[in-house]
JSON list of C-alpha atoms in Angstrom, two decimals:
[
{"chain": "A", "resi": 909, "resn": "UNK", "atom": "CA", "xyz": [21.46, 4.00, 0.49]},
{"chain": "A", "resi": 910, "resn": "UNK", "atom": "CA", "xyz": [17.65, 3.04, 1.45]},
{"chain": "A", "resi": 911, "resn": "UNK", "atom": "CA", "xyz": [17.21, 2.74, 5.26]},
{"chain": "A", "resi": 912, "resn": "UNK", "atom": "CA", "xyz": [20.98, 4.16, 6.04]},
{"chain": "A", "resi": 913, "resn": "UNK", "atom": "CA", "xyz": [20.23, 6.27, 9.41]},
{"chain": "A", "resi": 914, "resn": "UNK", "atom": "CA", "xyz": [23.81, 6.21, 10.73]},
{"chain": "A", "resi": 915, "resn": "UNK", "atom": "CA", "xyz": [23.15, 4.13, 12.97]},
{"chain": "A", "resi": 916, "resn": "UNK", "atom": "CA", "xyz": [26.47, 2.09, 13.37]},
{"chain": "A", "resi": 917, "resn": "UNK", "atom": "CA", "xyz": [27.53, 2.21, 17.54]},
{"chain": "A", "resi": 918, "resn": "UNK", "atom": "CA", "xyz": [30.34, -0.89, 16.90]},
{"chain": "A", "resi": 919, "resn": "UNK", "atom": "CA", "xyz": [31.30, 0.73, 13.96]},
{"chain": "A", "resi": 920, "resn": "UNK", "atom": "CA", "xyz": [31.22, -2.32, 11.48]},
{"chain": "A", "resi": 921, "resn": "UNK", "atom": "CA", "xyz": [30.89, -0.91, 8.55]},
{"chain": "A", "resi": 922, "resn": "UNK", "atom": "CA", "xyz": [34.18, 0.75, 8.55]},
{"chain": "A", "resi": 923, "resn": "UNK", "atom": "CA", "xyz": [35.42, -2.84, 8.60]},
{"chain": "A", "resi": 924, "resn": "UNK", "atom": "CA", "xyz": [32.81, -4.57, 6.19]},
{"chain": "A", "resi": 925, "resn": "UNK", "atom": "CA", "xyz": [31.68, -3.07, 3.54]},
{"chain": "A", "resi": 926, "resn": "UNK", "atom": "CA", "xyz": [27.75, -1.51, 3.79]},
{"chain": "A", "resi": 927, "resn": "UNK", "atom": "CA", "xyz": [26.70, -3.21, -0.02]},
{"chain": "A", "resi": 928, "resn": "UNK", "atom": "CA", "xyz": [27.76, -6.89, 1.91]},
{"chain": "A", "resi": 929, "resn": "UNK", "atom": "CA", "xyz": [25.99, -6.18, 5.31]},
{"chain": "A", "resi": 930, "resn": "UNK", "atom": "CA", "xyz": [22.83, -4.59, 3.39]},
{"chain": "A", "resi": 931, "resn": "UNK", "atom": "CA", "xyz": [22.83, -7.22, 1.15]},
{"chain": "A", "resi": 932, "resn": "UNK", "atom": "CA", "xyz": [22.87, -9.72, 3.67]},
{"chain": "A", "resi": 933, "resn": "UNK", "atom": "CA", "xyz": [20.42, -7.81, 5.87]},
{"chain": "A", "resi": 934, "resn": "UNK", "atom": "CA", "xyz": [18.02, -7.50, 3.14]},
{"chain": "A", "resi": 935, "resn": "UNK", "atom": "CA", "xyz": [18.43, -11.57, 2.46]},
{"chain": "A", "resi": 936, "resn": "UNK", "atom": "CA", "xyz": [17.65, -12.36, 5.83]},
{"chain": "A", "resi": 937, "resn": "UNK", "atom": "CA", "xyz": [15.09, -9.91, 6.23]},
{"chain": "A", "resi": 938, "resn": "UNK", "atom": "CA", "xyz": [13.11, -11.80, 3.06]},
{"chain": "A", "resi": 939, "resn": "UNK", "atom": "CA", "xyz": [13.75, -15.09, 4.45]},
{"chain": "A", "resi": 940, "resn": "UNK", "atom": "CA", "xyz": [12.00, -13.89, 7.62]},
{"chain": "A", "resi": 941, "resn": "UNK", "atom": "CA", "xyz": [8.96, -12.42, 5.83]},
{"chain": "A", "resi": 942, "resn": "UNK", "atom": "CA", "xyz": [8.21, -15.44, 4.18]},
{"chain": "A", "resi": 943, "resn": "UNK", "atom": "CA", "xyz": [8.92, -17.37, 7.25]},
{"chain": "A", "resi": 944, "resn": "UNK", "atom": "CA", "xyz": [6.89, -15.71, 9.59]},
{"chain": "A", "resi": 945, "resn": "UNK", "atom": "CA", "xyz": [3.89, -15.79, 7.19]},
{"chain": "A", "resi": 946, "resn": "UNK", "atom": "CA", "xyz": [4.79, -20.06, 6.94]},
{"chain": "A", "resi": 947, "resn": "UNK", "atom": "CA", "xyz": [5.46, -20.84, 10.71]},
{"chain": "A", "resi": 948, "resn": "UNK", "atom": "CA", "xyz": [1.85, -18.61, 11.75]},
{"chain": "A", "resi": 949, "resn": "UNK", "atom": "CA", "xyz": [-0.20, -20.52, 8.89]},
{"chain": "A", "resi": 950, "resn": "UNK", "atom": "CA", "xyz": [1.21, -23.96, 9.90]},
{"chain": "A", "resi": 951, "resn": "UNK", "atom": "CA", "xyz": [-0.04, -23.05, 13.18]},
{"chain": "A", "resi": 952, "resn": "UNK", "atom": "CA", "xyz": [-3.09, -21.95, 11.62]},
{"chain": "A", "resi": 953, "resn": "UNK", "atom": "CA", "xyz": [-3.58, -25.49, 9.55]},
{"chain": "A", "resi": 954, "resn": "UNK", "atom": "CA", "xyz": [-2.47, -24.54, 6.66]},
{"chain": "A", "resi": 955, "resn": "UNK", "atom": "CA", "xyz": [-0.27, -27.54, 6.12]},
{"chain": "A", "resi": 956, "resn": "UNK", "atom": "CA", "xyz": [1.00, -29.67, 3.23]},
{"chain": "A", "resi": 957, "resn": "UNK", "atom": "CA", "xyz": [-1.06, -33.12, 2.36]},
{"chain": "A", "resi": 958, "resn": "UNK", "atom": "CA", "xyz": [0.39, -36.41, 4.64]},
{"chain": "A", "resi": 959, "resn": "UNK", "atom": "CA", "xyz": [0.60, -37.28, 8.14]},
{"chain": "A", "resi": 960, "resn": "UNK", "atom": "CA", "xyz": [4.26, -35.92, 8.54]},
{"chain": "A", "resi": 961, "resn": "UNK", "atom": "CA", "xyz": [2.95, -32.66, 7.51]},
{"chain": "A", "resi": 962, "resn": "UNK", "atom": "CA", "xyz": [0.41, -32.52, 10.39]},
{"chain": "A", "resi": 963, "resn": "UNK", "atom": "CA", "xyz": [2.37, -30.79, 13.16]},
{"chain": "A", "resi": 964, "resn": "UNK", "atom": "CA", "xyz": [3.37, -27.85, 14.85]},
{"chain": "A", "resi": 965, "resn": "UNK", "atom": "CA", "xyz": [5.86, -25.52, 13.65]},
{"chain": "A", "resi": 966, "resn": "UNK", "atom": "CA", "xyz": [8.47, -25.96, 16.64]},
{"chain": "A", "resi": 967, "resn": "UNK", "atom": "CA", "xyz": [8.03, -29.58, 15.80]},
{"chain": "A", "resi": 968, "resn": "UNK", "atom": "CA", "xyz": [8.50, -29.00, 11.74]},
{"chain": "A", "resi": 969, "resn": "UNK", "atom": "CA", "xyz": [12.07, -28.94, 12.03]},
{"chain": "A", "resi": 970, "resn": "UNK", "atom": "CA", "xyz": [12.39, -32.42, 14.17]},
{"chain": "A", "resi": 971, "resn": "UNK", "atom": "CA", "xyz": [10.17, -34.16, 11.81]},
{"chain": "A", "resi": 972, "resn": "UNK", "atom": "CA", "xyz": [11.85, -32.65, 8.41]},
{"chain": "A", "resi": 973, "resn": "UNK", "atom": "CA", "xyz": [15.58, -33.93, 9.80]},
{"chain": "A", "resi": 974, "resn": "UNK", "atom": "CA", "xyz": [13.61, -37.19, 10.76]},
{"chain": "A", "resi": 975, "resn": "UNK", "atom": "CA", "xyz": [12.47, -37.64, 7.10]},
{"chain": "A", "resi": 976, "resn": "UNK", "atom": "CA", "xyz": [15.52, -36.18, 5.43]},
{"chain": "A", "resi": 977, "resn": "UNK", "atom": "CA", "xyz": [13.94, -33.14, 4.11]},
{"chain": "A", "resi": 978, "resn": "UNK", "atom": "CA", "xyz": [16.86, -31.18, 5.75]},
{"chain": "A", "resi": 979, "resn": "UNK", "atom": "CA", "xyz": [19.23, -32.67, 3.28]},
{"chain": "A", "resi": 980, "resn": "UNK", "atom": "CA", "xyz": [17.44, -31.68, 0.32]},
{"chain": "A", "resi": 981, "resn": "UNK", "atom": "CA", "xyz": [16.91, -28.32, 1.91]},
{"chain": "A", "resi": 982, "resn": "UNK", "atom": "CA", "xyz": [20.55, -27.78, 2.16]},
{"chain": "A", "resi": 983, "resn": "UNK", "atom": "CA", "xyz": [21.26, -28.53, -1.30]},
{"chain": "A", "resi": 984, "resn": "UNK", "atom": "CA", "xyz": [18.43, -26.71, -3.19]},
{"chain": "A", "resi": 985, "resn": "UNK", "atom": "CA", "xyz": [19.48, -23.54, -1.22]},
{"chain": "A", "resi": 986, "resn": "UNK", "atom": "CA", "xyz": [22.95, -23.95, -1.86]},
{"chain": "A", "resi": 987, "resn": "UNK", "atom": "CA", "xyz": [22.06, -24.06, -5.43]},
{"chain": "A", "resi": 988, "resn": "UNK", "atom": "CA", "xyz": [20.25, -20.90, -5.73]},
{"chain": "A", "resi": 989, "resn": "UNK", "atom": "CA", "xyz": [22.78, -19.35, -3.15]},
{"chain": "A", "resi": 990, "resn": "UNK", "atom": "CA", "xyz": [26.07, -20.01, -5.70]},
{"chain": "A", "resi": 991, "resn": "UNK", "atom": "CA", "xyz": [24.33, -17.91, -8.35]},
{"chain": "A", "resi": 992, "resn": "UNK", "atom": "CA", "xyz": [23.33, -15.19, -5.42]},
{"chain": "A", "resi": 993, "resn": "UNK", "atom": "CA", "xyz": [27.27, -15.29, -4.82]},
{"chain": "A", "resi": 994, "resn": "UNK", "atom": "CA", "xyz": [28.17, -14.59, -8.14]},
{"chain": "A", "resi": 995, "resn": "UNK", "atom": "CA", "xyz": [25.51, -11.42, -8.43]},
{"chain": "A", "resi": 996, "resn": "UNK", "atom": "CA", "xyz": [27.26, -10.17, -4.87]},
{"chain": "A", "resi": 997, "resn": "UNK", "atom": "CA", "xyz": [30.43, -10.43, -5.88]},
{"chain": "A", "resi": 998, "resn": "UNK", "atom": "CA", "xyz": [29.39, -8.56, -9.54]},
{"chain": "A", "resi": 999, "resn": "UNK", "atom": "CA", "xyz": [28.30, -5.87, -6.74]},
{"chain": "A", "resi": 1000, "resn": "UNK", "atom": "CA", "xyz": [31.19, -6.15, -4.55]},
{"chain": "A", "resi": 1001, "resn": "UNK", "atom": "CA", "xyz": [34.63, -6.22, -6.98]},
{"chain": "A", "resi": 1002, "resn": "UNK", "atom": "CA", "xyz": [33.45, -5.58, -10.12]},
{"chain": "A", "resi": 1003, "resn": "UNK", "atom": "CA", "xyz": [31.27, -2.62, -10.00]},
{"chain": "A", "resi": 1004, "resn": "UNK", "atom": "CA", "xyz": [28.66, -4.13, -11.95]},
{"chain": "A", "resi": 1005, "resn": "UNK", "atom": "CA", "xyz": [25.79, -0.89, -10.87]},
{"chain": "A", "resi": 1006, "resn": "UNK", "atom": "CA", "xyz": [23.72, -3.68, -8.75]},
{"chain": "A", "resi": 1007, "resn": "UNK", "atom": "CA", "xyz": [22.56, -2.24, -5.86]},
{"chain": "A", "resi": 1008, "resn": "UNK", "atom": "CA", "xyz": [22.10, -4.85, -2.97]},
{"chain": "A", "resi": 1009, "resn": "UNK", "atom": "CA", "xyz": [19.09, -7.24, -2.60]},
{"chain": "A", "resi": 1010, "resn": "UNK", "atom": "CA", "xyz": [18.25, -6.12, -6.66]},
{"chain": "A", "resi": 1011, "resn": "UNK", "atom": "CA", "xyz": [17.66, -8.74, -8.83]},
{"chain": "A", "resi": 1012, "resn": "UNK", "atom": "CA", "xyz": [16.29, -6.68, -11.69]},
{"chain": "A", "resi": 1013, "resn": "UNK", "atom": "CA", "xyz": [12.59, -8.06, -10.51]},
{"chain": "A", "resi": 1014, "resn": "UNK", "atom": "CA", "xyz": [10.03, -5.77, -11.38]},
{"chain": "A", "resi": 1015, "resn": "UNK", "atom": "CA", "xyz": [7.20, -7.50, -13.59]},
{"chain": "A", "resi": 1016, "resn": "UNK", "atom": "CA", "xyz": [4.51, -4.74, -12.34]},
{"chain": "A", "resi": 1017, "resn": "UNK", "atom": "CA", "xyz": [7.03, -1.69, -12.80]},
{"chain": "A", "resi": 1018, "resn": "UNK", "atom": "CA", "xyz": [6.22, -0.82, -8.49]},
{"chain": "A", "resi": 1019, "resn": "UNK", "atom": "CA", "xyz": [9.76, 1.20, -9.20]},
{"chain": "A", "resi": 1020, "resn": "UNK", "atom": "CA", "xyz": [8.89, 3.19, -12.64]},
{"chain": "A", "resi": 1021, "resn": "UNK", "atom": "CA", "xyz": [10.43, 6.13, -11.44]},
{"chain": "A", "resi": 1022, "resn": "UNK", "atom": "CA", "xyz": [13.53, 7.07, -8.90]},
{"chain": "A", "resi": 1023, "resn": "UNK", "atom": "CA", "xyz": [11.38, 8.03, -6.62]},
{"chain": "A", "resi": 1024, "resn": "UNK", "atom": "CA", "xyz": [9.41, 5.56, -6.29]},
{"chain": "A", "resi": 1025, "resn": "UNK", "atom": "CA", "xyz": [12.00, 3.03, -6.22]},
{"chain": "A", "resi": 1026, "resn": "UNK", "atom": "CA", "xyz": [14.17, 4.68, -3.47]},
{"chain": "A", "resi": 1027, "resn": "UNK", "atom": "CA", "xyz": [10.28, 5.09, -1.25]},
{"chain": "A", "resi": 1028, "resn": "UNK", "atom": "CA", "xyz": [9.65, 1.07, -2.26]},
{"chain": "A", "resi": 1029, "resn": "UNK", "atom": "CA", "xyz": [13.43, 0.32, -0.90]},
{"chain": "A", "resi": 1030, "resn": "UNK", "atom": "CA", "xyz": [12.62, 2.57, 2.44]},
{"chain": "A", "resi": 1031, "resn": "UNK", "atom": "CA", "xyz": [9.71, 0.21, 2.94]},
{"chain": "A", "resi": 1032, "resn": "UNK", "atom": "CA", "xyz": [11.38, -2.86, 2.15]},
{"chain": "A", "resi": 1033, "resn": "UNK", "atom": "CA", "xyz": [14.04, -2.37, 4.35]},
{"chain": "A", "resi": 1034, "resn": "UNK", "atom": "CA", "xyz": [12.19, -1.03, 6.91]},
{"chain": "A", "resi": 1035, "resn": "UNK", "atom": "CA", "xyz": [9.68, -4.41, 6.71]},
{"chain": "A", "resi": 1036, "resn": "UNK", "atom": "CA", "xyz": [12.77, -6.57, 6.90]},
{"chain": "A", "resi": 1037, "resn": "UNK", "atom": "CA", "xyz": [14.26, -5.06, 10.17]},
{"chain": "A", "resi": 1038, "resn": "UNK", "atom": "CA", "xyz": [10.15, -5.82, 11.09]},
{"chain": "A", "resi": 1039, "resn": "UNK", "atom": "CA", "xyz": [9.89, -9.21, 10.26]},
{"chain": "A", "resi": 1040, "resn": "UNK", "atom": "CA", "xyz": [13.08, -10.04, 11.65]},
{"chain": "A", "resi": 1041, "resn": "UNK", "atom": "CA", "xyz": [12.22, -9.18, 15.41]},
{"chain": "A", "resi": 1042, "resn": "UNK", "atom": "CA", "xyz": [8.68, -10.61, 14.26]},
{"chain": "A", "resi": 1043, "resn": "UNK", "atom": "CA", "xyz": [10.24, -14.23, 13.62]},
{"chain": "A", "resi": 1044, "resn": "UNK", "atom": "CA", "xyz": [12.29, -14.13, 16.50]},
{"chain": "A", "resi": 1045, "resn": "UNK", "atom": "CA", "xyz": [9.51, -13.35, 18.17]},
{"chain": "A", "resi": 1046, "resn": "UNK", "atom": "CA", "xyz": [6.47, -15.59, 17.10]},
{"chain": "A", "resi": 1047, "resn": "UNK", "atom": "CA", "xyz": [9.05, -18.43, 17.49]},
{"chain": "A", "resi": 1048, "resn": "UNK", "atom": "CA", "xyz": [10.04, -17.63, 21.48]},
{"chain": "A", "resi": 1049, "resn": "UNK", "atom": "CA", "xyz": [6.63, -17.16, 22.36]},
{"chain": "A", "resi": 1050, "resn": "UNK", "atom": "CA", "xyz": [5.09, -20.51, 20.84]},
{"chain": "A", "resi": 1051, "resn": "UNK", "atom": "CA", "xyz": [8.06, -22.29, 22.56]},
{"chain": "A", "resi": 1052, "resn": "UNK", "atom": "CA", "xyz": [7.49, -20.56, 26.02]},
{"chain": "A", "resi": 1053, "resn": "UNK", "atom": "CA", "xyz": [3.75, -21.22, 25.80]},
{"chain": "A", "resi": 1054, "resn": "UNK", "atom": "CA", "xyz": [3.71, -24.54, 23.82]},
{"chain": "A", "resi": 1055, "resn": "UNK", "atom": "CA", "xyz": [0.42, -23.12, 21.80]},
{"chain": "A", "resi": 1056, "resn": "UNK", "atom": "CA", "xyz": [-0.15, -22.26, 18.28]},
{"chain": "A", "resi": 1057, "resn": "UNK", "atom": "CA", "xyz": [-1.55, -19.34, 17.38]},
{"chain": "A", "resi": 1058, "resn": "UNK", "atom": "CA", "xyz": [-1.99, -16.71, 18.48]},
{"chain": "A", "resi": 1059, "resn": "UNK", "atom": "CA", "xyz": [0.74, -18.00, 21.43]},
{"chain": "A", "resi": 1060, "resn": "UNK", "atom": "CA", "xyz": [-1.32, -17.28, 24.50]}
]
């Protein structure tokens, strides 16, 4: 499996299976991606048109559970996470061939051949783990320093 360096001190995957945890690694790692590139261009200015778009990130979240936007948040994602469940557990107890974090989305054909689809899965996974220490990151420094980018 991409990224697999046998790495595993606690030994958790002999307890959960290593499709679930990549799966879910390669999930959050997406989420972070696209929210690293979103909380650094808010910051930037890049913001949606209103007034109770015209903050800073840290303060995004008060003002979206202020306005209710958390609600519709929750619901929208819980749609599109019921059909993620059902691909998972296609992957997981029904041996469907679905590798984790594929969703048979490949429009430019990146991963024509198997070899270039197991070197774009070593980069994927290996710019998840990134932007996952990136997010947590970018998000402790603009709290400690109460500036927007670039946080000092």
């Amino acid at each position: 499996m991409a990224g697999d360096v046998g790495f595993d001190p606690l030994g958790l995957s002999t307890i959960v299976d290593i499709k679930w945890m990549r799966e879910a690694e390669l999930k959050h790692g997406r989420i972070c991606q696209l929210a690293w590139v979103g909380f650094v261009a808010t910051d930037l200015g890049l913001t949606l048109p209103g007034d109770m778009h015209k903050v800073s990130s840290v303060a995004a979240h008060d003002v979206a559970t202020q306005y209710g936007a958390m609600q519709q948040l929750l619901l929208w994602i819980g749609f599109v996470e019921t059909f993620s469940f059902i691909a998972v557990g296609q992957m997981m107890w029904e041996d469907s061939g679905r590798e984790p974090g594929d969703f048979a989305l490949d429009p430019i054909k990146f991963c024509s051949t198997p070899e270039k689809k197991k070197q774009m899965q070593e980069r994927e996974i290996v710019h998840c783990r990134l932007a996952m220490f990136a997010f947590s990151g970018v998000v402790t420094q603009a709290v400690l320093t109460g500036k927007g980018f670039p946080y000092f």
